Coordinates of C-alpha atoms in Angstrom, one line a residue:
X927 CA -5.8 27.1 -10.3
X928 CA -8.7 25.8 -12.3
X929 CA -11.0 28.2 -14.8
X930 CA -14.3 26.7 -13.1
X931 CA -18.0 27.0 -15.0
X932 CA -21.1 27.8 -12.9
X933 CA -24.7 26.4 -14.8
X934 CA -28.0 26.4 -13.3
X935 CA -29.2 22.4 -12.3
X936 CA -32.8 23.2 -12.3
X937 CA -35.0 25.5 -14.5
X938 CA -32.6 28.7 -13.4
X939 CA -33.4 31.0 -10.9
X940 CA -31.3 29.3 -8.4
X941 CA -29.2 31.4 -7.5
X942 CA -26.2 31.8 -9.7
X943 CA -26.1 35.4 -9.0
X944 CA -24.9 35.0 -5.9
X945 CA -22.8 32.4 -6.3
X946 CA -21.0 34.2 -9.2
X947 CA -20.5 37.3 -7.6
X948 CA -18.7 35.1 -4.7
X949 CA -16.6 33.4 -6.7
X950 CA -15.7 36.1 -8.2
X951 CA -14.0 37.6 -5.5
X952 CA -11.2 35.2 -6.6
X953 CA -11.6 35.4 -10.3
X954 CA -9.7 37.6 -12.7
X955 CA -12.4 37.2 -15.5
X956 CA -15.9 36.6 -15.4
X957 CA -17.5 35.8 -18.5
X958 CA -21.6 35.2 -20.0
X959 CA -21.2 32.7 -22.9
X960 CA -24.9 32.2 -23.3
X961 CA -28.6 33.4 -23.6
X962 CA -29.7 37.3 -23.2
X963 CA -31.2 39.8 -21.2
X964 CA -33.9 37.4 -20.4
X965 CA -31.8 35.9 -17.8
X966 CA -31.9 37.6 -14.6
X967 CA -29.5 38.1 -11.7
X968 CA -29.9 39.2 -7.5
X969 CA -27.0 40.5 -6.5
X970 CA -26.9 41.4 -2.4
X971 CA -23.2 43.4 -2.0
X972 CA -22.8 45.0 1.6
X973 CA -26.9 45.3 1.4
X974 CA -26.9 47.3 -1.6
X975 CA -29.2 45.1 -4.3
X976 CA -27.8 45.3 -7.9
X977 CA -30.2 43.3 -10.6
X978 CA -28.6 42.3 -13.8
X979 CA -29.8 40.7 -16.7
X980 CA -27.0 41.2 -19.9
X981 CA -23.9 41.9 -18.0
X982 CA -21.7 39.5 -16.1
X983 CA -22.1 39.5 -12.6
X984 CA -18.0 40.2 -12.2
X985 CA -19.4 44.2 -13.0
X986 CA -20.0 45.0 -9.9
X987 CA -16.5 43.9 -8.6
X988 CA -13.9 46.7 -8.9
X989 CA -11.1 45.2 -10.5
X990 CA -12.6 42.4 -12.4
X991 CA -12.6 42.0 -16.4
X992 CA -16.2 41.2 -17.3
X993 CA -16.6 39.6 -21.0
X994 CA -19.9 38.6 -23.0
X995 CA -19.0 36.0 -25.2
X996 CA -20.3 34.8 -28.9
X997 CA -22.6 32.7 -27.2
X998 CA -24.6 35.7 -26.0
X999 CA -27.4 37.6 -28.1
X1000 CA -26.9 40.9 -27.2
X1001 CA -30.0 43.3 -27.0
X1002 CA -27.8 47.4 -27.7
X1003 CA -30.3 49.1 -26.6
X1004 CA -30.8 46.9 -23.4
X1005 CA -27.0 47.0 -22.7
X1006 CA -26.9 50.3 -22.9
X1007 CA -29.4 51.1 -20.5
X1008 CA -28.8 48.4 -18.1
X1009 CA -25.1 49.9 -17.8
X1010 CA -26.5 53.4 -17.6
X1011 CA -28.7 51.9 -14.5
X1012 CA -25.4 50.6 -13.1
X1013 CA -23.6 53.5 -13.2
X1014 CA -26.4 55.9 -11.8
X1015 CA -25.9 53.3 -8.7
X1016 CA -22.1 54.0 -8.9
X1017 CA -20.8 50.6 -10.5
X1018 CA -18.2 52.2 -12.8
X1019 CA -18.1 50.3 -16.5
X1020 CA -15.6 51.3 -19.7
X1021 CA -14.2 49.6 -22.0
X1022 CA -11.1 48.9 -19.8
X1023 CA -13.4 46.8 -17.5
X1024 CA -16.0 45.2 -20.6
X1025 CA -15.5 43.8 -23.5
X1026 CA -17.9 42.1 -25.6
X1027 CA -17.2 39.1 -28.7
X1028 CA -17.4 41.0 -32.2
X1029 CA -19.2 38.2 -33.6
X1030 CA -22.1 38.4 -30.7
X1031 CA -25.7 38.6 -32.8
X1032 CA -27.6 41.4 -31.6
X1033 CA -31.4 41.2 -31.0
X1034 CA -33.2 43.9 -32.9
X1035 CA -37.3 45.2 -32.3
X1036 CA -38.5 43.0 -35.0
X1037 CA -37.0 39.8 -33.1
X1038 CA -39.1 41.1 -29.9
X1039 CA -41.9 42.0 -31.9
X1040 CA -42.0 38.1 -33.1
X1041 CA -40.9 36.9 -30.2
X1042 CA -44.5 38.7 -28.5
X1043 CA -46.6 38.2 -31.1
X1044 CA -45.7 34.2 -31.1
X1045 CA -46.7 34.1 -27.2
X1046 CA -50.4 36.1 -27.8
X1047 CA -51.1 34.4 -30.5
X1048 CA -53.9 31.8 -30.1
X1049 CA -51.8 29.5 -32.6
X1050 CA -48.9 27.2 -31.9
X1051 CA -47.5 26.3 -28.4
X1052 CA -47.1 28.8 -25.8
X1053 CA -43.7 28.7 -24.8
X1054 CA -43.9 30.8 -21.7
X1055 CA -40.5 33.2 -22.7
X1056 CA -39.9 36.5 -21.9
X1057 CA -40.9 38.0 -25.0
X1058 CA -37.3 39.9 -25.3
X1059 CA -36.3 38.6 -29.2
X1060 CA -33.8 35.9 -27.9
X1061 CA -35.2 32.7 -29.6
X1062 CA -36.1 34.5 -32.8
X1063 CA -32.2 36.4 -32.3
X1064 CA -31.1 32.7 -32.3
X1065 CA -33.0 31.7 -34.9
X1066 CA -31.4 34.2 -37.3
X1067 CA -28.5 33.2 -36.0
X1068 CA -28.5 29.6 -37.1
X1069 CA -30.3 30.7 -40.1
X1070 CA -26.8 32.8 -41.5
X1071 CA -28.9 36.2 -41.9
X1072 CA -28.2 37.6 -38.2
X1073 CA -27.0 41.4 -37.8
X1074 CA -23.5 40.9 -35.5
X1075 CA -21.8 43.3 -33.4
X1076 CA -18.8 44.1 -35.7
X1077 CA -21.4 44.7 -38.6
X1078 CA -22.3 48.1 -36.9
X1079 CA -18.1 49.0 -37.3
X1080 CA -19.1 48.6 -41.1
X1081 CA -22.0 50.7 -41.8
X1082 CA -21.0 50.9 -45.5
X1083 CA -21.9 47.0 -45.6
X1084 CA -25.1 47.6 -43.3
X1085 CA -27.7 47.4 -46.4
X1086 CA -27.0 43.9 -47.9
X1087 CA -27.1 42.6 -44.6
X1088 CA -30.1 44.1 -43.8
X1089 CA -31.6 43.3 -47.3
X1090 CA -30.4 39.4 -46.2
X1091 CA -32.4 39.6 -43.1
X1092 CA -35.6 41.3 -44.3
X1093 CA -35.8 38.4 -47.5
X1094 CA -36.6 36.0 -44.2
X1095 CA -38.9 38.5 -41.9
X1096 CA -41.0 40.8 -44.2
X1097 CA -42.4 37.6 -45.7
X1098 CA -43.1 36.2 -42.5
X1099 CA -44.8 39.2 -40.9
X1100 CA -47.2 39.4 -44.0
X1101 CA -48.3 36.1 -43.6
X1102 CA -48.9 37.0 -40.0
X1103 CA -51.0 39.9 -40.6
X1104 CA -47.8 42.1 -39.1
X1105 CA -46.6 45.2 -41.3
X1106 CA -43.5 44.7 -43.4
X1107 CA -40.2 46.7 -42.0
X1108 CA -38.6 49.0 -43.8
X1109 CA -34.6 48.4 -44.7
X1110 CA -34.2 51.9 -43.6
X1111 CA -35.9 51.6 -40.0
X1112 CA -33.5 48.7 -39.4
X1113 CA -30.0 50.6 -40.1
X1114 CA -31.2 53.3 -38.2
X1115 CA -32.4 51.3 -35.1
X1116 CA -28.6 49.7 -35.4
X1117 CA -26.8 53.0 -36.4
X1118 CA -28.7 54.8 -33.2
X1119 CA -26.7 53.0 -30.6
X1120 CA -23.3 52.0 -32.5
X1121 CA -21.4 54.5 -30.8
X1122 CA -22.0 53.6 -27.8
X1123 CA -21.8 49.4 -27.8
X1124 CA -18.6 49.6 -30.5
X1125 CA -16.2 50.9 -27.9
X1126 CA -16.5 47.8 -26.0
X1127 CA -16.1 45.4 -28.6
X1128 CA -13.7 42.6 -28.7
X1129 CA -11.8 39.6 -30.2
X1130 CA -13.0 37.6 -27.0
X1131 CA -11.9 34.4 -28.0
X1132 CA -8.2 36.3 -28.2
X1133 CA -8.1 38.1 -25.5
X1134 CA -9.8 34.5 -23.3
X1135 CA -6.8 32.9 -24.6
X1136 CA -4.2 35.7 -23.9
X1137 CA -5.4 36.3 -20.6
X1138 CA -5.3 32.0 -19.9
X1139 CA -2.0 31.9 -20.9
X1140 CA -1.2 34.4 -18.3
X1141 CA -2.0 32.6 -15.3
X1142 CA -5.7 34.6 -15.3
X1143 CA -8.6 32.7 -13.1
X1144 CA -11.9 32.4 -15.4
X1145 CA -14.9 32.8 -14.4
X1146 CA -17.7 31.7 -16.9
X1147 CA -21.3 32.2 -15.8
X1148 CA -24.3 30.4 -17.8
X1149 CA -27.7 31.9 -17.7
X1150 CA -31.2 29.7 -16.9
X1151 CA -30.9 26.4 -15.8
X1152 CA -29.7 22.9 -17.5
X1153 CA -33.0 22.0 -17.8
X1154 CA -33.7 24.7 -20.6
X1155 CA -31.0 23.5 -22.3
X1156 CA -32.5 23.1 -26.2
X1157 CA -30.8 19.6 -26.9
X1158 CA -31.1 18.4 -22.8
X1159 CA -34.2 20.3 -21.7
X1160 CA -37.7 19.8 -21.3
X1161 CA -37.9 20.4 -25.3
X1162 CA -40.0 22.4 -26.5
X1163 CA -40.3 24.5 -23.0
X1164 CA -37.3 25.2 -23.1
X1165 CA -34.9 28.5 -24.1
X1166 CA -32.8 28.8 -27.6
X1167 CA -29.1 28.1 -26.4
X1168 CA -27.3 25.2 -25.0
X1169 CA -27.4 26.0 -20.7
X1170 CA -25.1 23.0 -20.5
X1171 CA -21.6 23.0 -19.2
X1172 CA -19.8 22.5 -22.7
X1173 CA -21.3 25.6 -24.1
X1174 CA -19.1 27.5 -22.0
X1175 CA -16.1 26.6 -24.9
X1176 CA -18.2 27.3 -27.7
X1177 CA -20.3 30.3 -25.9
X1178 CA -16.6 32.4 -25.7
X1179 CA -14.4 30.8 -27.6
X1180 CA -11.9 28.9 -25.3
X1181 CA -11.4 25.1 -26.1
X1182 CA -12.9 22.7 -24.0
X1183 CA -9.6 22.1 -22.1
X1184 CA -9.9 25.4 -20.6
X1185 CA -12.5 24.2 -18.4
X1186 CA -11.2 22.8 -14.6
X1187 CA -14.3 22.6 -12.5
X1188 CA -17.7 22.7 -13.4
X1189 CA -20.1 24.2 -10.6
X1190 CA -23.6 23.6 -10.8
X1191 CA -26.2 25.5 -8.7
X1192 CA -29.5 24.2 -7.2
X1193 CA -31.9 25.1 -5.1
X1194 CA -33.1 23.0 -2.0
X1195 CA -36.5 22.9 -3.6
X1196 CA -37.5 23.2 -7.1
X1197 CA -38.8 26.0 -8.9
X1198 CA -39.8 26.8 -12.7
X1199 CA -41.1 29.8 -14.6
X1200 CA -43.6 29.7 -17.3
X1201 CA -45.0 26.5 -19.1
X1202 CA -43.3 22.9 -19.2
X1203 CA -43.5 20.2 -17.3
X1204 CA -42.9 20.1 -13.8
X1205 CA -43.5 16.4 -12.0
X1206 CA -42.8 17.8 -8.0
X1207 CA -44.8 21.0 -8.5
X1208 CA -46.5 21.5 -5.6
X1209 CA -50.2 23.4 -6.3
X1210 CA -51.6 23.4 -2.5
X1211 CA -50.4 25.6 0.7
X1212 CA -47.1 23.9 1.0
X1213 CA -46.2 25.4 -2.8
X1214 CA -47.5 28.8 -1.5
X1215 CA -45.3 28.8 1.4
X1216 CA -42.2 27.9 -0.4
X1217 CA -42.8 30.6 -3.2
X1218 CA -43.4 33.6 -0.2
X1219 CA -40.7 32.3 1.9
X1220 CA -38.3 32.3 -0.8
X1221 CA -39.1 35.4 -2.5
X1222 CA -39.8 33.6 -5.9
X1223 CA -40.9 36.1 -8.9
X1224 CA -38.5 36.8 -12.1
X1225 CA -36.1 39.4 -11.4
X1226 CA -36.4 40.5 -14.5
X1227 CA -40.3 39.9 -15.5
X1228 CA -42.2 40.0 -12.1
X1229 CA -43.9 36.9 -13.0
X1230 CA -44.6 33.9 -10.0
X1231 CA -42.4 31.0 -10.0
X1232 CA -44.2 27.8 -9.7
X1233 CA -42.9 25.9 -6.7
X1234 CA -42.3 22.2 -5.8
X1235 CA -39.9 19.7 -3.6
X1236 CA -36.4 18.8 -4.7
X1237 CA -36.3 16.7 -7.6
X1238 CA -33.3 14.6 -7.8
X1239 CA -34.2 12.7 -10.5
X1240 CA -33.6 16.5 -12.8
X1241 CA -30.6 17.1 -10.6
X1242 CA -28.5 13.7 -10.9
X1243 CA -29.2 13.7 -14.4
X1244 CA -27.6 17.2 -14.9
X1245 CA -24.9 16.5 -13.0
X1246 CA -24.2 13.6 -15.8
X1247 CA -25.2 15.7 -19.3
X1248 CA -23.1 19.0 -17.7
X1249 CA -20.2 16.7 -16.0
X1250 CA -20.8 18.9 -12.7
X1251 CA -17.9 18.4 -10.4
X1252 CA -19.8 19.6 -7.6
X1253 CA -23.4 21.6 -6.1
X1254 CA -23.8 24.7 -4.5
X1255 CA -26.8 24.3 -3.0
X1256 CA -28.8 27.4 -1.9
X1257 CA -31.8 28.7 -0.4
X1258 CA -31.7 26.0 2.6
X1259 CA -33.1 28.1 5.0
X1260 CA -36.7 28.0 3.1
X1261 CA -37.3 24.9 4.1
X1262 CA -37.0 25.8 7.9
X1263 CA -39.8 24.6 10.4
X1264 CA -41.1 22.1 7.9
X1265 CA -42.2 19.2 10.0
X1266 CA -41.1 16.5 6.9
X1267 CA -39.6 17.3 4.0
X1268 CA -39.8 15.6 1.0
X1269 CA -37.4 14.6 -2.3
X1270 CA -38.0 13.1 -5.6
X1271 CA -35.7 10.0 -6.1
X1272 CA -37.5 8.3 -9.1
X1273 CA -40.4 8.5 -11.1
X1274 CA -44.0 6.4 -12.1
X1275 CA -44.3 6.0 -15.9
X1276 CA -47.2 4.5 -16.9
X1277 CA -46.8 1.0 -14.8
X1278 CA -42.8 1.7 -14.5
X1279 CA -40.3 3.1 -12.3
X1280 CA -37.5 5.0 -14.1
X1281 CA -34.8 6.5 -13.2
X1282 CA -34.6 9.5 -16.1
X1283 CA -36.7 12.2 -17.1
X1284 CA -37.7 10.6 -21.0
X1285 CA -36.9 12.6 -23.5
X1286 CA -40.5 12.5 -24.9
X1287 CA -43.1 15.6 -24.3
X1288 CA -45.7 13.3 -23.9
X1289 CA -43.9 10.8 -21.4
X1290 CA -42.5 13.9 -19.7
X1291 CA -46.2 15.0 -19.3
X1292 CA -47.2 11.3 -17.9
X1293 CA -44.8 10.7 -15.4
X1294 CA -45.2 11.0 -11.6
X1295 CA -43.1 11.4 -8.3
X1296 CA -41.8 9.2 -6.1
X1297 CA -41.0 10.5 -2.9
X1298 CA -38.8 9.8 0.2
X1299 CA -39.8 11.7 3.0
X1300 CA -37.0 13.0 5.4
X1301 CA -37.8 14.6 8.6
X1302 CA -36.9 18.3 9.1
X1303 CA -35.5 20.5 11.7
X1304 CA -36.5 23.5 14.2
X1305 CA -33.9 26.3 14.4
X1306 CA -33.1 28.4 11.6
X1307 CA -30.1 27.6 9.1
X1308 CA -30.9 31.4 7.8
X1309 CA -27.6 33.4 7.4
X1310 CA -25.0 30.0 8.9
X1311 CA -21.6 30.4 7.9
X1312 CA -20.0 26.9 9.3
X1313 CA -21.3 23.3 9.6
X1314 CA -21.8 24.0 13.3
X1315 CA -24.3 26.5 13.0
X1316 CA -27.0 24.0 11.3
X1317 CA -28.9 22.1 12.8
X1318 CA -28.7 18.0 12.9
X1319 CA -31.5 17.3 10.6
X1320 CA -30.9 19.7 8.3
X1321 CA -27.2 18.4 7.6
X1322 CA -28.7 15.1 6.8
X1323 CA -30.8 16.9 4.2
X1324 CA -27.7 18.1 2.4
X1325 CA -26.2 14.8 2.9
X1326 CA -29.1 12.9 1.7
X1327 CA -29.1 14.9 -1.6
X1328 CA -25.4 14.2 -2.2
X1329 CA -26.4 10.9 -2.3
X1330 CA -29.0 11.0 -4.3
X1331 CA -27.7 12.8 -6.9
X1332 CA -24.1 11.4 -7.2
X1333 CA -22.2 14.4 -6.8
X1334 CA -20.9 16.9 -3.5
X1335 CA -22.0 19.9 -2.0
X1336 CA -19.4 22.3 -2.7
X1337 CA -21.2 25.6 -1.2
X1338 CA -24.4 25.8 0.7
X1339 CA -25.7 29.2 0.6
X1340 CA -28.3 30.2 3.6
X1341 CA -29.4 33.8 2.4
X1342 CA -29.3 36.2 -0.3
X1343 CA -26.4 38.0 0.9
X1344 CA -22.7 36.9 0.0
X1345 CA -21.5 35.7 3.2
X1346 CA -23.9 33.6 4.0
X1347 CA -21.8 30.8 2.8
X1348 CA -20.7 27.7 3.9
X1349 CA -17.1 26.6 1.7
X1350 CA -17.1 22.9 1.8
X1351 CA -14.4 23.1 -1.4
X1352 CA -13.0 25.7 -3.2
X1353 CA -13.5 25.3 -7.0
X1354 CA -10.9 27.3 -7.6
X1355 CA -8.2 24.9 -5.3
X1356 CA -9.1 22.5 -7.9

């Protein structure tokens, strides 16, 4: 049995949700390695709708041990409501069925205070995040002053480490015009909601390893999409963690040879939230269409997602920087009734074709689309659970975009709910 990592291929908000919860019906563990609360999950369980943003997508699956790794900046205040939510729609959560790394960083009000005064402010790039503290949390993080999870078992120890951290913000909030925090607001915005995130803590990277050893099936679930990845994203619109594949060791612990299959989801269009750019983006009708047919605003913010064709061009070269074995490919059934559809196979630079999104924000910002159209198909692939029930065309579609992007279809999802699945291979058979 392989331990098998799910990532995003596009920009997130393809789907993983779904796909997580699915796979984790054969899945001991299911485990978030990266990113926050600003990540946002649909899950569609017997027609009940659960939306998650912290916890792992496992939670709602009776039976399942649901981890938040290192990798994760954890938001106490946002866990703790999001699993009262949970339970008020009878999920049950304890210790016994969560456990979060002791060395997680938490996000505090002064990283989301920073976090929203950076996006009003008239100075500097607007990033287009979701104001929630995770970049500045990360920042903090790399910058050896971040408050951690096991700190709150230590209050005794509380005020140096809060002393540490205030040296870095109070300075920076005067020269911002913001009003300087007091030590004491801090410990008791951390002491208010100890007792209840502390009984879930967790040597994760132990109990990963214990629980490998054992035969156990891993499930680890990556938030966003490749594409915000810091180091492999559309820098500097993109989010504060690595989104790739490999962070799945680093994000929980687990060595790198834990990994057997590496799933990535993507959408049969393209979608992005917020600012960046975006060479298929469609800004006529057709992009309107797409973005009401498939439902597309932020679970977790409201906001509209801009809409465009596949790109395969983003998609092939995630498949190489996240070493996806295969593609679940969802929300076919969008495109239904479209005459011709089109994909993205390479793009106009300037007076060149390439084959690569550059690296460079101002090449990114240059470059244009080069399409092949491929006819599409009447019927309705909504809700097919086998080959046979798609239509012709629209299995040339997935066959064309295998092709294109050099790796296989493993699942092709035709609506929200978690049957609506066609298994071409079982990452888990691995």
């Amino acid at each position: 049995m392989a331990n098998v990592v799910v990532v995003g291929a596009q920009w997130g908000d393809e789907g993983k949700g779904k796909i997580v919860d699915w796979l984790s019906v054969e899945a001991d563990v299911v485990v978030r390695f990266q990113g926050g609360h600003n990540a946002g999950h649909t899950l569609v369980v017997d027609g009940k709708v659960y939306k998650l943003a912290l916890l792992p997508a496992g939670i709602v699956r009776p039976g399942k041990l649901s981890v938040i790794g290192n990798g994760v900046v954890l938001d106490p205040h946002h866990l703790v409501a999001e699993i009262a939510k949970l339970e008020a729609d009878g999920v049950e959560i304890t210790p016994q069925n969560l456990k979060i790394a002791e060395n997680a960083t938490l996000i505090l009000a002064l990283h989301r205070e920073l976090d929203a005064y950076r996006e009003s402010s008239n100075a500097g790039t607007k990033i287009g995040t979701t104001r929630r503290g995770i970049g500045p949390a990360y920042e903090d993080k790399a910058g050896r002053r971040a408050i951690r999870l096991m700190d709150l078992a230590e209050p005794a120890t509380l005020d140096d480490k809060i002393e540490r951290l205030l040296a870095h913000h109070n300075p920076l909030r005067r020269g911002l015009g913001l009003e300087e925090i007091a030590p004491s607001a801090v410990r008791d915005e951390l002491l208010s909601v100890a007792g209840r995130v502390l009984p879930f803590m967790c040597a994760v990277w132990d109990l990963l390893d214990r629980e490998r050893r054992a035969g156990k099936r891993i499930l680890f679930e990556g938030a966003q999409g490749a594409l915000l990845d810091v180091d492999h994203g559309t820098y500097p619109f993109v989010t504060s963690s690595n989104t790739v594949a490999a962070n799945a060791a680093t994000g929980s612990g687990l060595g790198p040879g834990a990994i057997g299959y590496v799933l990535g989801i993507a959408k049969a269009y393209t979608t992005r939230v917020g600012g960046g750019p975006f060479p298929t983006e469609l800004n006529d009708d057709i992009g309107q269409l797409i973005g009401d047919r498939g439902h597309e605003y932020g679970v977790n913010t409201g906001r509209r997602r801009r809409c465009g064709w596949f790109d395969a061009v983003l998609v092939r070269q995630v498949v190489r920087t996240s070493g996806l074995d295969g593609i679940a490919l969802t929300k076919l059934d969008i495109l239904d009734g479209f005459a011709h559809i089109k994909v993205c196979t390479q793009y106009r630079l300037d007076q060149s074709l390439i084959d690569r999104l550059p690296a460079s924000q101002a090449a990114q910002a240059r470059v244009e689309p080069v399409y092949e159209t491929i006819e599409g198909w009447e019927g309705t692939t909504g809700k097919a659970r086998s080959w046979a029930d798609l239509p012709a065309q629209a299995i040339k579609y997935v066959w064309r975009i295998e092709e294109l992007i050099g790796a296989p279809v493993a699942l092709l999802s035709t609506s929200p709910e978690r049957d609506d699945t066609i298994l071409v291979h079982n990452p888990f058979q691995d």
